[in-house]
């Protein structure tokens, strides 16, 4: 696999999706592959499926792989699991995927991955100031992109709106579960995004998730201060962002390992003199 290609994997509440991504263009280098998320979505079942989607693309030893997860991921460890099995909490995501896939991976929250994707190749690219990335899917994912950098693990999908967890009213799954038409769902979205604006004052709001390809059905109904636009990468933002995140960290780790090896060599030479 060329060194400009990394694999991105996006673990969702309903599907596990992956594709190789061309990091020069942000485009998929092959067709996306999706397997439904196993139910119950326990760590072993999910990790086995992630390994399966990764192996489909036959990564080389040096191919960087990024995995996006739908919960807080702090230093590789899962801290919350709103829309996947609770058994994930406390699990080292990086270790378990490596065990099943036989390949090192870099891990990141799914909304943060979407933020990286949109900041690098999409609607948030080159935007001055603060961009609020949101993903409307099984849950609501949020990321703040500040001058191209993502502030990790912002869990603003769980703020209270009308006394309820916002994602139970305004996620795409809520639209389906509550049987809302576009007008009804847009009213919930309006409340949610107005609250976001009151708290965060973004310069731009980006909407991702599967429903973003139908954004013409609800975005024109919203009245907000900041421009609100669909993710340019649509539902692929998480895959692209996970791949870009992995590529970036892989380069950084390789450079650090090289520098450390050089230093050790110098020290050994000095000792030998
Ligand atoms: C989780 C977030 C996640 C979002 C989208 C929320 O329920 O708490 O971490 O980013 O869903 O998957």
Short mmCIF file of C-alpha atoms and ligand atoms in Angstrom, two decimals:
data_model
loop_
_atom_site.label_atom_id
_atom_site.label_comp_id
_atom_site.label_asym_id
_atom_site.label_seq_id
_atom_site.Cartn_x
_atom_site.Cartn_y
_atom_site.Cartn_z
CA UNK A 1 0.00 0.00 0.00
CA UNK A 2 1.40 3.42 -0.96
CA UNK A 3 2.71 5.56 1.88
CA UNK A 4 0.12 8.23 1.09
CA UNK A 5 -2.65 5.83 1.98
CA UNK A 6 -3.90 5.05 5.48
CA UNK A 7 -6.90 2.99 6.51
CA UNK A 8 -9.73 4.63 8.45
CA UNK A 9 -12.27 2.63 10.43
CA UNK A 10 -15.41 4.15 11.92
CA UNK A 11 -17.20 2.12 14.63
CA UNK A 12 -20.83 3.22 14.78
CA UNK A 13 -23.89 2.13 16.75
CA UNK A 14 -25.26 0.31 13.68
CA UNK A 15 -22.34 -0.19 11.28
CA UNK A 16 -18.57 -0.62 11.25
CA UNK A 17 -17.22 1.09 8.15
CA UNK A 18 -13.73 1.30 6.69
CA UNK A 19 -11.86 2.47 3.62
CA UNK A 20 -8.31 3.20 2.54
CA UNK A 21 -7.91 6.97 2.27
CA UNK A 22 -5.63 8.91 -0.04
CA UNK A 23 -4.07 11.44 2.33
CA UNK A 24 -3.16 13.84 -0.42
CA UNK A 25 -6.75 14.32 -1.52
CA UNK A 26 -8.92 13.00 1.35
CA UNK A 27 -10.66 10.67 -1.08
CA UNK A 28 -11.32 6.97 -0.62
CA UNK A 29 -8.73 4.94 -2.52
CA UNK A 30 -11.08 1.95 -2.68
CA UNK A 31 -14.76 1.28 -2.12
CA UNK A 32 -15.94 1.61 1.49
CA UNK A 33 -16.64 -1.68 3.27
CA UNK A 34 -19.37 -1.91 5.93
CA UNK A 35 -20.40 -4.69 8.31
CA UNK A 36 -23.35 -4.22 10.71
CA UNK A 37 -22.20 -3.65 14.30
CA UNK A 38 -22.58 -6.96 16.17
CA UNK A 39 -25.26 -6.99 18.86
CA UNK A 40 -24.48 -7.03 21.71
CA UNK A 41 -21.61 -4.76 20.77
CA UNK A 42 -19.13 -6.17 23.27
CA UNK A 43 -15.40 -5.41 22.96
CA UNK A 44 -14.54 -8.88 21.62
CA UNK A 45 -17.36 -8.97 19.05
CA UNK A 46 -16.62 -5.44 17.81
CA UNK A 47 -12.84 -5.91 17.75
CA UNK A 48 -13.27 -9.12 15.73
CA UNK A 49 -15.42 -7.21 13.20
CA UNK A 50 -12.95 -4.33 13.05
CA UNK A 51 -10.17 -6.84 12.32
CA UNK A 52 -12.32 -8.26 9.51
CA UNK A 53 -12.94 -4.88 7.83
CA UNK A 54 -9.24 -4.00 8.15
CA UNK A 55 -8.05 -7.28 6.63
CA UNK A 56 -10.29 -6.68 3.61
CA UNK A 57 -7.82 -3.98 2.50
CA UNK A 58 -4.69 -6.07 3.12
CA UNK A 59 -2.64 -3.41 4.93
CA UNK A 60 1.14 -3.60 4.69
CA UNK A 61 3.25 -3.69 7.85
CA UNK A 62 3.84 0.05 7.58
CA UNK A 63 0.27 1.08 6.70
CA UNK A 64 -1.14 3.48 9.31
CA UNK A 65 -4.58 2.52 10.58
CA UNK A 66 -6.94 4.78 12.53
CA UNK A 67 -10.01 3.60 14.42
CA UNK A 68 -12.81 5.96 15.46
CA UNK A 69 -14.96 4.97 18.45
CA UNK A 70 -18.40 6.31 19.54
CA UNK A 71 -17.41 7.25 23.09
CA UNK A 72 -14.76 9.13 25.07
CA UNK A 73 -11.30 7.71 24.35
CA UNK A 74 -8.60 9.01 26.66
CA UNK A 75 -5.02 7.89 26.00
CA UNK A 76 -6.31 4.80 24.21
CA UNK A 77 -8.75 3.82 26.96
CA UNK A 78 -12.54 3.92 26.49
CA UNK A 79 -14.25 5.97 29.21
CA UNK A 80 -17.88 6.12 28.05
CA UNK A 81 -20.09 3.96 25.86
CA UNK A 82 -23.48 5.62 25.35
CA UNK A 83 -24.38 3.65 22.22
CA UNK A 84 -22.28 0.49 22.49
CA UNK A 85 -22.04 -2.19 25.17
CA UNK A 86 -21.08 -0.97 28.66
CA UNK A 87 -18.39 -3.65 28.82
CA UNK A 88 -16.27 -1.25 26.74
CA UNK A 89 -15.76 1.12 29.67
CA UNK A 90 -12.20 0.80 30.96
CA UNK A 91 -11.07 -1.25 27.94
CA UNK A 92 -7.85 -0.34 26.16
CA UNK A 93 -9.19 0.12 22.64
CA UNK A 94 -5.78 0.23 21.05
CA UNK A 95 -4.65 -3.02 22.66
CA UNK A 96 -7.80 -5.00 21.92
CA UNK A 97 -7.89 -4.01 18.25
CA UNK A 98 -4.19 -4.79 17.91
CA UNK A 99 -4.76 -8.21 19.47
CA UNK A 100 -7.48 -9.08 16.96
CA UNK A 101 -6.09 -7.33 13.88
CA UNK A 102 -2.42 -8.18 14.45
CA UNK A 103 -1.56 -4.61 13.48
CA UNK A 104 -0.95 -1.43 15.50
CA UNK A 105 -3.71 1.17 15.32
CA UNK A 106 -4.31 4.74 16.45
CA UNK A 107 -7.63 5.43 18.15
CA UNK A 108 -9.81 8.53 18.45
CA UNK A 109 -13.38 9.50 19.35
CA UNK A 110 -15.63 9.33 16.25
CA UNK A 111 -16.75 12.98 16.35
CA UNK A 112 -13.15 14.10 16.83
CA UNK A 113 -12.24 12.01 13.79
CA UNK A 114 -15.01 13.70 11.79
CA UNK A 115 -13.66 17.05 13.00
CA UNK A 116 -10.15 16.15 11.82
CA UNK A 117 -11.56 14.97 8.47
CA UNK A 118 -13.56 18.14 7.87
CA UNK A 119 -10.73 20.39 9.11
CA UNK A 120 -8.19 18.70 6.82
CA UNK A 121 -10.23 18.12 3.68
CA UNK A 122 -13.78 19.39 4.18
CA UNK A 123 -16.04 22.26 5.18
CA UNK A 124 -13.87 23.35 8.14
CA UNK A 125 -10.66 23.54 6.08
CA UNK A 126 -9.01 26.93 6.38
CA UNK A 127 -11.86 28.41 8.43
CA UNK A 128 -10.64 31.07 10.79
CA UNK A 129 -11.77 30.72 14.39
CA UNK A 130 -14.05 28.13 15.95
CA UNK A 131 -15.92 25.43 14.02
CA UNK A 132 -18.40 23.22 15.83
CA UNK A 133 -18.48 19.79 14.19
CA UNK A 134 -21.57 17.73 14.99
CA UNK A 135 -22.51 14.24 13.85
CA UNK A 136 -26.16 13.22 13.93
CA UNK A 137 -26.42 9.43 13.99
CA UNK A 138 -27.26 6.92 16.71
CA UNK A 139 -25.99 9.59 19.12
CA UNK A 140 -24.85 13.19 18.73
CA UNK A 141 -21.10 13.60 18.42
CA UNK A 142 -19.42 16.96 18.83
CA UNK A 143 -15.94 18.33 18.23
CA UNK A 144 -14.54 21.83 18.39
CA UNK A 145 -12.07 22.74 15.70
CA UNK A 146 -10.05 25.81 16.62
CA UNK A 147 -7.81 27.12 13.84
CA UNK A 148 -7.58 23.60 12.42
CA UNK A 149 -6.88 21.85 15.75
CA UNK A 150 -9.45 19.58 17.41
CA UNK A 151 -10.21 19.86 21.13
CA UNK A 152 -10.70 16.17 22.07
CA UNK A 153 -13.60 14.45 23.81
CA UNK A 154 -16.09 17.28 23.88
CA UNK A 155 -19.33 15.52 24.89
CA UNK A 156 -21.81 18.23 23.96
CA UNK A 157 -24.31 15.76 22.54
CA UNK A 158 -25.36 15.06 26.11
CA UNK A 159 -26.26 18.57 27.26
CA UNK A 160 -29.79 18.89 28.62
CA UNK A 161 -32.47 20.24 26.29
CA UNK A 162 -35.96 20.46 27.80
CA UNK A 163 -34.55 18.52 30.75
CA UNK A 164 -33.49 15.59 28.54
CA UNK A 165 -30.21 14.30 27.15
CA UNK A 166 -30.03 16.19 23.82
CA UNK A 167 -29.20 13.13 21.75
CA UNK A 168 -32.47 11.46 22.79
CA UNK A 169 -34.29 14.37 21.08
CA UNK A 170 -32.07 15.50 18.24
CA UNK A 171 -29.91 12.56 17.07
CA UNK A 172 -31.00 10.98 13.80
CA UNK A 173 -32.01 7.87 15.77
CA UNK A 174 -34.40 10.10 17.79
CA UNK A 175 -36.05 11.28 14.56
CA UNK A 176 -36.75 7.66 13.71
CA UNK A 177 -37.61 6.48 17.21
CA UNK A 178 -40.00 9.39 17.88
CA UNK A 179 -41.49 9.13 14.38
CA UNK A 180 -40.80 12.82 13.69
CA UNK A 181 -41.22 14.37 10.25
CA UNK A 182 -38.56 16.86 9.06
CA UNK A 183 -40.46 19.81 10.61
CA UNK A 184 -40.80 18.10 13.99
CA UNK A 185 -37.16 17.00 14.06
CA UNK A 186 -35.99 20.44 12.92
CA UNK A 187 -37.74 21.99 15.93
CA UNK A 188 -35.65 19.76 18.21
CA UNK A 189 -32.52 20.57 16.21
CA UNK A 190 -33.29 24.28 16.52
CA UNK A 191 -33.42 24.00 20.33
CA UNK A 192 -30.21 21.98 20.38
CA UNK A 193 -28.16 24.19 18.09
CA UNK A 194 -29.47 27.41 19.72
CA UNK A 195 -28.17 26.09 23.03
CA UNK A 196 -24.83 25.22 21.40
CA UNK A 197 -24.57 28.75 20.04
CA UNK A 198 -25.41 30.22 23.42
CA UNK A 199 -22.60 28.22 25.03
CA UNK A 200 -19.87 28.08 22.38
CA UNK A 201 -20.29 30.96 19.91
CA UNK A 202 -18.93 29.02 16.90
CA UNK A 203 -18.04 30.81 13.67
CA UNK A 204 -19.42 27.87 11.71
CA UNK A 205 -21.38 24.69 12.44
CA UNK A 206 -20.83 21.53 10.37
CA UNK A 207 -23.37 18.70 10.33
CA UNK A 208 -22.17 15.16 9.61
CA UNK A 209 -23.56 11.66 10.05
CA UNK A 210 -25.59 9.60 7.59
CA UNK A 211 -28.45 12.11 7.56
CA UNK A 212 -26.14 14.87 6.29
CA UNK A 213 -26.80 13.68 2.74
CA UNK A 214 -30.41 14.82 3.29
CA UNK A 215 -29.38 18.15 4.82
CA UNK A 216 -31.58 20.08 2.35
CA UNK A 217 -34.58 18.63 4.26
CA UNK A 218 -33.69 20.25 7.58
CA UNK A 219 -30.84 22.79 7.44
CA UNK A 220 -32.93 25.46 5.65
CA UNK A 221 -35.46 25.24 8.50
CA UNK A 222 -32.91 26.30 11.13
CA UNK A 223 -32.35 29.93 12.15
CA UNK A 224 -28.92 30.35 13.71
CA UNK A 225 -26.32 33.06 14.07
CA UNK A 226 -23.50 31.05 12.51
CA UNK A 227 -23.64 29.45 9.06
CA UNK A 228 -24.61 25.79 9.39
CA UNK A 229 -23.43 23.54 6.55
CA UNK A 230 -23.38 19.81 5.74
CA UNK A 231 -20.07 17.98 6.16
CA UNK A 232 -18.31 18.04 2.80
CA UNK A 233 -17.22 14.44 3.35
CA UNK A 234 -20.78 13.55 4.47
CA UNK A 235 -20.80 10.31 6.45
CA UNK A 236 -17.22 9.56 5.34
CA UNK A 237 -15.76 12.29 7.57
CA UNK A 238 -15.08 9.81 10.42
CA UNK A 239 -13.24 7.34 8.18
CA UNK A 240 -11.17 10.07 6.53
CA UNK A 241 -10.41 11.75 9.86
CA UNK A 242 -9.41 8.46 11.52
CA UNK A 243 -7.02 7.77 8.64
CA UNK A 244 -5.58 11.31 8.75
CA UNK A 245 -5.19 11.10 12.54
CA UNK A 246 -3.33 7.77 12.20
CA UNK A 247 -1.08 9.06 9.42
CA UNK A 248 -0.16 12.16 11.41
CA UNK A 249 0.65 10.24 14.59
CA UNK A 250 2.46 7.50 12.70
CA UNK A 251 4.79 10.06 11.09
CA UNK A 252 5.37 11.70 14.46
CA UNK A 253 6.10 8.38 16.19
CA UNK A 254 8.47 7.27 13.44
CA UNK A 255 10.37 10.58 13.62
CA UNK A 256 10.61 10.25 17.42
CA UNK A 257 11.85 6.64 17.17
CA UNK A 258 14.45 7.66 14.60
CA UNK A 259 15.67 10.54 16.77
CA UNK A 260 15.87 8.25 19.82
CA UNK A 261 17.84 5.62 17.87
CA UNK A 262 20.27 8.29 16.64
CA UNK A 263 20.75 9.57 20.18
CA UNK A 264 21.39 6.06 21.51
CA UNK A 265 23.89 5.42 18.71
CA UNK A 266 25.73 8.65 19.52
CA UNK A 267 25.85 7.73 23.21
CA UNK A 268 27.15 4.25 22.46
CA UNK A 269 29.86 5.69 20.19
CA UNK A 270 30.93 8.14 22.87
CA UNK A 271 31.12 5.36 25.44
CA UNK A 272 33.22 3.25 23.10
CA UNK A 273 35.79 6.00 22.54
C1 LIG B 1 -21.03 9.64 22.58
C2 LIG B 1 -19.92 10.39 21.89
C3 LIG B 1 -19.96 10.08 20.40
C4 LIG B 1 -21.34 10.31 19.83
C5 LIG B 1 -21.44 9.93 18.37
C6 LIG B 1 -22.36 9.95 21.93
O1 LIG B 1 -23.38 9.24 22.55
O2 LIG B 1 -21.09 9.96 23.96
O3 LIG B 1 -18.68 10.08 22.43
O4 LIG B 1 -19.02 10.87 19.75
O5 LIG B 1 -22.32 9.60 20.55
O6 LIG B 1 -21.20 8.61 18.17
#
